[in-house]
């Protein structure tokens, strides 16, 4: 469940979220993906308690914080909304930054998801944004979803924690033009 995932690698997720907040300027518009790392970004923003004048678009109930949300089918396990209504809503949106989550990136060509109905929502979030940033804790280098919704080449930045195990993968991702920020 989402709560269990939030508690796994919690300290890493907080470090990654704090690095991500450094990339947000006053008045920035954000597209927020579902997932525990992206939800942690919202917690950091809320904890700071300052009005950054940001507008947020999301299909995730977890990341809803002074935000606009589409209608659609609610996926309770993912705490997010999917389906064509959500996709159509997001296709009409333009944002500065999309913060993206992933089921995992072990032996993949990019960010993955396991629910096919969420793939189109994630693609729509991705295409809404000028800058695409993935928030990936080190556990995600050991797992993967079935569907790749975003190739590494489409990303601008990946924020993570370097470990001995994931260092070679990070080097390969960086070779594809992705800025790696270590938390």
JSON list of C-alpha atoms in Angstrom, two decimals:
[
{"chain": "A", "resi": 1, "resn": "UNK", "atom": "CA", "xyz": [0.00, 0.00, 0.00]},
{"chain": "A", "resi": 2, "resn": "UNK", "atom": "CA", "xyz": [1.00, 3.65, -0.35]},
{"chain": "A", "resi": 3, "resn": "UNK", "atom": "CA", "xyz": [1.50, 4.11, 3.39]},
{"chain": "A", "resi": 4, "resn": "UNK", "atom": "CA", "xyz": [3.89, 1.17, 3.60]},
{"chain": "A", "resi": 5, "resn": "UNK", "atom": "CA", "xyz": [5.88, 2.48, 0.59]},
{"chain": "A", "resi": 6, "resn": "UNK", "atom": "CA", "xyz": [6.03, 5.94, 2.17]},
{"chain": "A", "resi": 7, "resn": "UNK", "atom": "CA", "xyz": [7.74, 4.47, 5.24]},
{"chain": "A", "resi": 8, "resn": "UNK", "atom": "CA", "xyz": [10.25, 2.50, 3.16]},
{"chain": "A", "resi": 9, "resn": "UNK", "atom": "CA", "xyz": [13.33, 4.58, 2.36]},
{"chain": "A", "resi": 10, "resn": "UNK", "atom": "CA", "xyz": [11.59, 7.53, 4.08]},
{"chain": "A", "resi": 11, "resn": "UNK", "atom": "CA", "xyz": [14.80, 9.38, 4.91]},
{"chain": "A", "resi": 12, "resn": "UNK", "atom": "CA", "xyz": [15.98, 9.13, 1.29]},
{"chain": "A", "resi": 13, "resn": "UNK", "atom": "CA", "xyz": [12.61, 10.39, 0.02]},
{"chain": "A", "resi": 14, "resn": "UNK", "atom": "CA", "xyz": [12.86, 13.42, 2.33]},
{"chain": "A", "resi": 15, "resn": "UNK", "atom": "CA", "xyz": [16.37, 14.21, 1.11]},
{"chain": "A", "resi": 16, "resn": "UNK", "atom": "CA", "xyz": [15.26, 13.87, -2.53]},
{"chain": "A", "resi": 17, "resn": "UNK", "atom": "CA", "xyz": [12.21, 16.08, -1.88]},
{"chain": "A", "resi": 18, "resn": "UNK", "atom": "CA", "xyz": [14.34, 18.82, -0.29]},
{"chain": "A", "resi": 19, "resn": "UNK", "atom": "CA", "xyz": [16.62, 18.82, -3.37]},
{"chain": "A", "resi": 20, "resn": "UNK", "atom": "CA", "xyz": [13.55, 19.00, -5.61]},
{"chain": "A", "resi": 21, "resn": "UNK", "atom": "CA", "xyz": [12.12, 22.01, -3.72]},
{"chain": "A", "resi": 22, "resn": "UNK", "atom": "CA", "xyz": [15.37, 23.87, -4.44]},
{"chain": "A", "resi": 23, "resn": "UNK", "atom": "CA", "xyz": [14.41, 23.75, -8.14]},
{"chain": "A", "resi": 24, "resn": "UNK", "atom": "CA", "xyz": [11.04, 25.45, -7.59]},
{"chain": "A", "resi": 25, "resn": "UNK", "atom": "CA", "xyz": [10.90, 29.24, -7.97]},
{"chain": "A", "resi": 26, "resn": "UNK", "atom": "CA", "xyz": [8.13, 31.55, -6.80]},
{"chain": "A", "resi": 27, "resn": "UNK", "atom": "CA", "xyz": [5.17, 31.34, -9.19]},
{"chain": "A", "resi": 28, "resn": "UNK", "atom": "CA", "xyz": [6.22, 28.05, -10.79]},
{"chain": "A", "resi": 29, "resn": "UNK", "atom": "CA", "xyz": [3.47, 25.79, -12.12]},
{"chain": "A", "resi": 30, "resn": "UNK", "atom": "CA", "xyz": [3.92, 22.11, -11.27]},
{"chain": "A", "resi": 31, "resn": "UNK", "atom": "CA", "xyz": [2.58, 18.84, -12.64]},
{"chain": "A", "resi": 32, "resn": "UNK", "atom": "CA", "xyz": [2.87, 16.22, -9.90]},
{"chain": "A", "resi": 33, "resn": "UNK", "atom": "CA", "xyz": [2.84, 12.51, -10.57]},
{"chain": "A", "resi": 34, "resn": "UNK", "atom": "CA", "xyz": [1.57, 9.93, -8.10]},
{"chain": "A", "resi": 35, "resn": "UNK", "atom": "CA", "xyz": [3.95, 8.07, -5.83]},
{"chain": "A", "resi": 36, "resn": "UNK", "atom": "CA", "xyz": [5.50, 8.34, -2.42]},
{"chain": "A", "resi": 37, "resn": "UNK", "atom": "CA", "xyz": [8.60, 10.30, -3.46]},
{"chain": "A", "resi": 38, "resn": "UNK", "atom": "CA", "xyz": [6.50, 12.97, -5.18]},
{"chain": "A", "resi": 39, "resn": "UNK", "atom": "CA", "xyz": [4.09, 13.03, -2.21]},
{"chain": "A", "resi": 40, "resn": "UNK", "atom": "CA", "xyz": [7.09, 13.74, 0.02]},
{"chain": "A", "resi": 41, "resn": "UNK", "atom": "CA", "xyz": [7.80, 16.83, -2.08]},
{"chain": "A", "resi": 42, "resn": "UNK", "atom": "CA", "xyz": [4.34, 18.13, -1.16]},
{"chain": "A", "resi": 43, "resn": "UNK", "atom": "CA", "xyz": [5.03, 17.44, 2.53]},
{"chain": "A", "resi": 44, "resn": "UNK", "atom": "CA", "xyz": [8.25, 19.46, 2.31]},
{"chain": "A", "resi": 45, "resn": "UNK", "atom": "CA", "xyz": [6.43, 22.34, 0.60]},
{"chain": "A", "resi": 46, "resn": "UNK", "atom": "CA", "xyz": [3.70, 22.27, 3.27]},
{"chain": "A", "resi": 47, "resn": "UNK", "atom": "CA", "xyz": [6.22, 22.02, 6.12]},
{"chain": "A", "resi": 48, "resn": "UNK", "atom": "CA", "xyz": [8.06, 25.09, 4.89]},
{"chain": "A", "resi": 49, "resn": "UNK", "atom": "CA", "xyz": [4.80, 26.96, 5.40]},
{"chain": "A", "resi": 50, "resn": "UNK", "atom": "CA", "xyz": [5.64, 29.75, 2.99]},
{"chain": "A", "resi": 51, "resn": "UNK", "atom": "CA", "xyz": [3.50, 30.79, 0.07]},
{"chain": "A", "resi": 52, "resn": "UNK", "atom": "CA", "xyz": [5.52, 30.14, -3.05]},
{"chain": "A", "resi": 53, "resn": "UNK", "atom": "CA", "xyz": [2.69, 31.25, -5.33]},
{"chain": "A", "resi": 54, "resn": "UNK", "atom": "CA", "xyz": [2.80, 27.87, -7.07]},
{"chain": "A", "resi": 55, "resn": "UNK", "atom": "CA", "xyz": [-0.03, 26.23, -8.96]},
{"chain": "A", "resi": 56, "resn": "UNK", "atom": "CA", "xyz": [-0.21, 22.45, -8.96]},
{"chain": "A", "resi": 57, "resn": "UNK", "atom": "CA", "xyz": [-1.87, 20.03, -11.38]},
{"chain": "A", "resi": 58, "resn": "UNK", "atom": "CA", "xyz": [-2.01, 16.38, -10.34]},
{"chain": "A", "resi": 59, "resn": "UNK", "atom": "CA", "xyz": [-3.92, 13.15, -10.78]},
{"chain": "A", "resi": 60, "resn": "UNK", "atom": "CA", "xyz": [-2.72, 11.97, -7.37]},
{"chain": "A", "resi": 61, "resn": "UNK", "atom": "CA", "xyz": [-4.85, 12.27, -4.27]},
{"chain": "A", "resi": 62, "resn": "UNK", "atom": "CA", "xyz": [-1.65, 11.96, -2.22]},
{"chain": "A", "resi": 63, "resn": "UNK", "atom": "CA", "xyz": [-0.13, 15.10, -3.73]},
{"chain": "A", "resi": 64, "resn": "UNK", "atom": "CA", "xyz": [-3.28, 17.24, -3.71]},
{"chain": "A", "resi": 65, "resn": "UNK", "atom": "CA", "xyz": [-2.32, 20.50, -1.99]},
{"chain": "A", "resi": 66, "resn": "UNK", "atom": "CA", "xyz": [-3.96, 23.71, -3.26]},
{"chain": "A", "resi": 67, "resn": "UNK", "atom": "CA", "xyz": [-4.32, 21.98, -6.55]},
{"chain": "A", "resi": 68, "resn": "UNK", "atom": "CA", "xyz": [-6.44, 21.27, -9.64]},
{"chain": "A", "resi": 69, "resn": "UNK", "atom": "CA", "xyz": [-7.46, 17.66, -10.19]},
{"chain": "A", "resi": 70, "resn": "UNK", "atom": "CA", "xyz": [-9.18, 15.83, -13.02]},
{"chain": "A", "resi": 71, "resn": "UNK", "atom": "CA", "xyz": [-12.18, 13.59, -12.73]},
{"chain": "A", "resi": 72, "resn": "UNK", "atom": "CA", "xyz": [-11.82, 9.92, -13.56]},
{"chain": "A", "resi": 73, "resn": "UNK", "atom": "CA", "xyz": [-11.42, 6.50, -12.04]},
{"chain": "A", "resi": 74, "resn": "UNK", "atom": "CA", "xyz": [-9.83, 6.39, -8.56]},
{"chain": "A", "resi": 75, "resn": "UNK", "atom": "CA", "xyz": [-7.14, 3.72, -8.08]},
{"chain": "A", "resi": 76, "resn": "UNK", "atom": "CA", "xyz": [-7.20, 3.20, -4.29]},
{"chain": "A", "resi": 77, "resn": "UNK", "atom": "CA", "xyz": [-3.90, 1.28, -4.19]},
{"chain": "A", "resi": 78, "resn": "UNK", "atom": "CA", "xyz": [-2.14, 4.04, -6.09]},
{"chain": "A", "resi": 79, "resn": "UNK", "atom": "CA", "xyz": [-4.11, 6.86, -4.43]},
{"chain": "A", "resi": 80, "resn": "UNK", "atom": "CA", "xyz": [-4.48, 8.41, -7.89]},
{"chain": "A", "resi": 81, "resn": "UNK", "atom": "CA", "xyz": [-6.95, 9.08, -10.66]},
{"chain": "A", "resi": 82, "resn": "UNK", "atom": "CA", "xyz": [-6.81, 7.57, -14.14]},
{"chain": "A", "resi": 83, "resn": "UNK", "atom": "CA", "xyz": [-8.84, 7.07, -17.27]},
{"chain": "A", "resi": 84, "resn": "UNK", "atom": "CA", "xyz": [-9.70, 9.14, -20.33]},
{"chain": "A", "resi": 85, "resn": "UNK", "atom": "CA", "xyz": [-11.32, 11.98, -18.37]},
{"chain": "A", "resi": 86, "resn": "UNK", "atom": "CA", "xyz": [-8.07, 12.50, -16.48]},
{"chain": "A", "resi": 87, "resn": "UNK", "atom": "CA", "xyz": [-6.01, 12.31, -19.68]},
{"chain": "A", "resi": 88, "resn": "UNK", "atom": "CA", "xyz": [-8.23, 14.86, -21.47]},
{"chain": "A", "resi": 89, "resn": "UNK", "atom": "CA", "xyz": [-8.01, 17.22, -18.48]},
{"chain": "A", "resi": 90, "resn": "UNK", "atom": "CA", "xyz": [-4.21, 17.00, -18.42]},
{"chain": "A", "resi": 91, "resn": "UNK", "atom": "CA", "xyz": [-3.84, 17.41, -22.18]},
{"chain": "A", "resi": 92, "resn": "UNK", "atom": "CA", "xyz": [-5.16, 20.97, -21.81]},
{"chain": "A", "resi": 93, "resn": "UNK", "atom": "CA", "xyz": [-2.59, 21.91, -19.17]},
{"chain": "A", "resi": 94, "resn": "UNK", "atom": "CA", "xyz": [0.78, 23.68, -19.46]},
{"chain": "A", "resi": 95, "resn": "UNK", "atom": "CA", "xyz": [3.24, 23.59, -16.56]},
{"chain": "A", "resi": 96, "resn": "UNK", "atom": "CA", "xyz": [6.81, 24.59, -15.83]},
{"chain": "A", "resi": 97, "resn": "UNK", "atom": "CA", "xyz": [7.97, 21.41, -14.09]},
{"chain": "A", "resi": 98, "resn": "UNK", "atom": "CA", "xyz": [6.66, 17.83, -13.92]},
{"chain": "A", "resi": 99, "resn": "UNK", "atom": "CA", "xyz": [7.91, 15.88, -10.91]},
{"chain": "A", "resi": 100, "resn": "UNK", "atom": "CA", "xyz": [7.64, 12.22, -11.87]},
{"chain": "A", "resi": 101, "resn": "UNK", "atom": "CA", "xyz": [7.64, 8.99, -9.90]},
{"chain": "A", "resi": 102, "resn": "UNK", "atom": "CA", "xyz": [8.27, 5.44, -11.02]},
{"chain": "A", "resi": 103, "resn": "UNK", "atom": "CA", "xyz": [7.51, 1.87, -10.04]},
{"chain": "A", "resi": 104, "resn": "UNK", "atom": "CA", "xyz": [11.18, 1.19, -10.76]},
{"chain": "A", "resi": 105, "resn": "UNK", "atom": "CA", "xyz": [13.99, 1.45, -13.30]},
{"chain": "A", "resi": 106, "resn": "UNK", "atom": "CA", "xyz": [15.83, -1.88, -12.95]},
{"chain": "A", "resi": 107, "resn": "UNK", "atom": "CA", "xyz": [16.93, -2.97, -16.45]},
{"chain": "A", "resi": 108, "resn": "UNK", "atom": "CA", "xyz": [14.59, -0.52, -18.19]},
{"chain": "A", "resi": 109, "resn": "UNK", "atom": "CA", "xyz": [14.94, 2.25, -20.76]},
{"chain": "A", "resi": 110, "resn": "UNK", "atom": "CA", "xyz": [13.14, 4.72, -18.50]},
{"chain": "A", "resi": 111, "resn": "UNK", "atom": "CA", "xyz": [10.49, 5.31, -15.86]},
{"chain": "A", "resi": 112, "resn": "UNK", "atom": "CA", "xyz": [7.92, 2.53, -15.50]},
{"chain": "A", "resi": 113, "resn": "UNK", "atom": "CA", "xyz": [4.42, 1.93, -14.20]},
{"chain": "A", "resi": 114, "resn": "UNK", "atom": "CA", "xyz": [2.46, -1.31, -13.75]},
{"chain": "A", "resi": 115, "resn": "UNK", "atom": "CA", "xyz": [-1.10, -0.09, -14.31]},
{"chain": "A", "resi": 116, "resn": "UNK", "atom": "CA", "xyz": [-1.84, 0.39, -18.03]},
{"chain": "A", "resi": 117, "resn": "UNK", "atom": "CA", "xyz": [-4.63, 2.89, -17.28]},
{"chain": "A", "resi": 118, "resn": "UNK", "atom": "CA", "xyz": [-2.11, 5.12, -15.47]},
{"chain": "A", "resi": 119, "resn": "UNK", "atom": "CA", "xyz": [0.32, 5.14, -18.39]},
{"chain": "A", "resi": 120, "resn": "UNK", "atom": "CA", "xyz": [-1.67, 7.68, -20.45]},
{"chain": "A", "resi": 121, "resn": "UNK", "atom": "CA", "xyz": [-2.14, 9.93, -17.39]},
{"chain": "A", "resi": 122, "resn": "UNK", "atom": "CA", "xyz": [1.60, 9.90, -16.74]},
{"chain": "A", "resi": 123, "resn": "UNK", "atom": "CA", "xyz": [2.33, 10.61, -20.43]},
{"chain": "A", "resi": 124, "resn": "UNK", "atom": "CA", "xyz": [-0.08, 13.56, -20.34]},
{"chain": "A", "resi": 125, "resn": "UNK", "atom": "CA", "xyz": [1.58, 14.94, -17.18]},
{"chain": "A", "resi": 126, "resn": "UNK", "atom": "CA", "xyz": [4.95, 14.53, -18.86]},
{"chain": "A", "resi": 127, "resn": "UNK", "atom": "CA", "xyz": [3.94, 16.34, -22.03]},
{"chain": "A", "resi": 128, "resn": "UNK", "atom": "CA", "xyz": [2.41, 19.24, -20.06]},
{"chain": "A", "resi": 129, "resn": "UNK", "atom": "CA", "xyz": [5.75, 20.34, -18.65]},
{"chain": "A", "resi": 130, "resn": "UNK", "atom": "CA", "xyz": [8.69, 22.34, -19.93]},
{"chain": "A", "resi": 131, "resn": "UNK", "atom": "CA", "xyz": [11.04, 20.56, -17.51]},
{"chain": "A", "resi": 132, "resn": "UNK", "atom": "CA", "xyz": [10.78, 16.89, -16.55]},
{"chain": "A", "resi": 133, "resn": "UNK", "atom": "CA", "xyz": [12.29, 15.77, -13.23]},
{"chain": "A", "resi": 134, "resn": "UNK", "atom": "CA", "xyz": [12.20, 12.21, -11.83]},
{"chain": "A", "resi": 135, "resn": "UNK", "atom": "CA", "xyz": [12.31, 11.62, -8.07]},
{"chain": "A", "resi": 136, "resn": "UNK", "atom": "CA", "xyz": [13.80, 8.15, -7.57]},
{"chain": "A", "resi": 137, "resn": "UNK", "atom": "CA", "xyz": [14.84, 6.63, -4.23]},
{"chain": "A", "resi": 138, "resn": "UNK", "atom": "CA", "xyz": [17.48, 3.88, -4.31]},
{"chain": "A", "resi": 139, "resn": "UNK", "atom": "CA", "xyz": [14.93, 1.06, -3.92]},
{"chain": "A", "resi": 140, "resn": "UNK", "atom": "CA", "xyz": [13.60, 1.88, -7.41]},
{"chain": "A", "resi": 141, "resn": "UNK", "atom": "CA", "xyz": [16.88, 0.67, -8.93]},
{"chain": "A", "resi": 142, "resn": "UNK", "atom": "CA", "xyz": [15.92, -2.84, -7.72]},
{"chain": "A", "resi": 143, "resn": "UNK", "atom": "CA", "xyz": [12.37, -3.00, -9.13]},
{"chain": "A", "resi": 144, "resn": "UNK", "atom": "CA", "xyz": [10.42, -2.11, -12.25]},
{"chain": "A", "resi": 145, "resn": "UNK", "atom": "CA", "xyz": [6.93, -1.86, -13.63]},
{"chain": "A", "resi": 146, "resn": "UNK", "atom": "CA", "xyz": [5.70, -3.50, -16.81]},
{"chain": "A", "resi": 147, "resn": "UNK", "atom": "CA", "xyz": [5.26, -0.38, -18.95]},
{"chain": "A", "resi": 148, "resn": "UNK", "atom": "CA", "xyz": [7.86, 2.31, -19.72]},
{"chain": "A", "resi": 149, "resn": "UNK", "atom": "CA", "xyz": [6.02, 5.63, -19.81]},
{"chain": "A", "resi": 150, "resn": "UNK", "atom": "CA", "xyz": [9.03, 7.96, -20.05]},
{"chain": "A", "resi": 151, "resn": "UNK", "atom": "CA", "xyz": [12.41, 7.19, -21.60]},
{"chain": "A", "resi": 152, "resn": "UNK", "atom": "CA", "xyz": [15.50, 8.49, -19.83]},
{"chain": "A", "resi": 153, "resn": "UNK", "atom": "CA", "xyz": [16.20, 10.68, -22.88]},
{"chain": "A", "resi": 154, "resn": "UNK", "atom": "CA", "xyz": [12.92, 12.55, -22.24]},
{"chain": "A", "resi": 155, "resn": "UNK", "atom": "CA", "xyz": [14.04, 13.53, -18.73]},
{"chain": "A", "resi": 156, "resn": "UNK", "atom": "CA", "xyz": [15.90, 16.70, -17.88]},
{"chain": "A", "resi": 157, "resn": "UNK", "atom": "CA", "xyz": [16.88, 15.73, -14.35]},
{"chain": "A", "resi": 158, "resn": "UNK", "atom": "CA", "xyz": [16.86, 12.72, -12.04]},
{"chain": "A", "resi": 159, "resn": "UNK", "atom": "CA", "xyz": [17.14, 13.32, -8.28]},
{"chain": "A", "resi": 160, "resn": "UNK", "atom": "CA", "xyz": [18.26, 10.29, -6.26]},
{"chain": "A", "resi": 161, "resn": "UNK", "atom": "CA", "xyz": [20.69, 8.89, -3.71]},
{"chain": "A", "resi": 162, "resn": "UNK", "atom": "CA", "xyz": [23.84, 7.26, -5.10]},
{"chain": "A", "resi": 163, "resn": "UNK", "atom": "CA", "xyz": [24.69, 3.80, -3.76]},
{"chain": "A", "resi": 164, "resn": "UNK", "atom": "CA", "xyz": [27.46, 1.40, -4.68]},
{"chain": "A", "resi": 165, "resn": "UNK", "atom": "CA", "xyz": [24.84, -0.71, -6.51]},
{"chain": "A", "resi": 166, "resn": "UNK", "atom": "CA", "xyz": [23.18, 2.06, -8.53]},
{"chain": "A", "resi": 167, "resn": "UNK", "atom": "CA", "xyz": [26.32, 4.07, -9.45]},
{"chain": "A", "resi": 168, "resn": "UNK", "atom": "CA", "xyz": [26.87, 2.29, -12.81]},
{"chain": "A", "resi": 169, "resn": "UNK", "atom": "CA", "xyz": [23.20, 2.78, -13.77]},
{"chain": "A", "resi": 170, "resn": "UNK", "atom": "CA", "xyz": [23.38, 6.49, -12.87]},
{"chain": "A", "resi": 171, "resn": "UNK", "atom": "CA", "xyz": [26.44, 6.87, -15.09]},
{"chain": "A", "resi": 172, "resn": "UNK", "atom": "CA", "xyz": [24.54, 5.27, -17.99]},
{"chain": "A", "resi": 173, "resn": "UNK", "atom": "CA", "xyz": [21.52, 7.54, -17.44]},
{"chain": "A", "resi": 174, "resn": "UNK", "atom": "CA", "xyz": [23.78, 10.61, -17.33]},
{"chain": "A", "resi": 175, "resn": "UNK", "atom": "CA", "xyz": [25.27, 9.60, -20.71]},
{"chain": "A", "resi": 176, "resn": "UNK", "atom": "CA", "xyz": [21.75, 10.01, -22.16]},
{"chain": "A", "resi": 177, "resn": "UNK", "atom": "CA", "xyz": [21.80, 13.72, -21.34]},
{"chain": "A", "resi": 178, "resn": "UNK", "atom": "CA", "xyz": [20.06, 13.55, -17.95]},
{"chain": "A", "resi": 179, "resn": "UNK", "atom": "CA", "xyz": [21.32, 15.82, -15.17]},
{"chain": "A", "resi": 180, "resn": "UNK", "atom": "CA", "xyz": [21.80, 13.72, -12.02]},
{"chain": "A", "resi": 181, "resn": "UNK", "atom": "CA", "xyz": [21.28, 15.52, -8.69]},
{"chain": "A", "resi": 182, "resn": "UNK", "atom": "CA", "xyz": [22.32, 13.59, -5.60]},
{"chain": "A", "resi": 183, "resn": "UNK", "atom": "CA", "xyz": [20.40, 14.08, -2.36]}
]
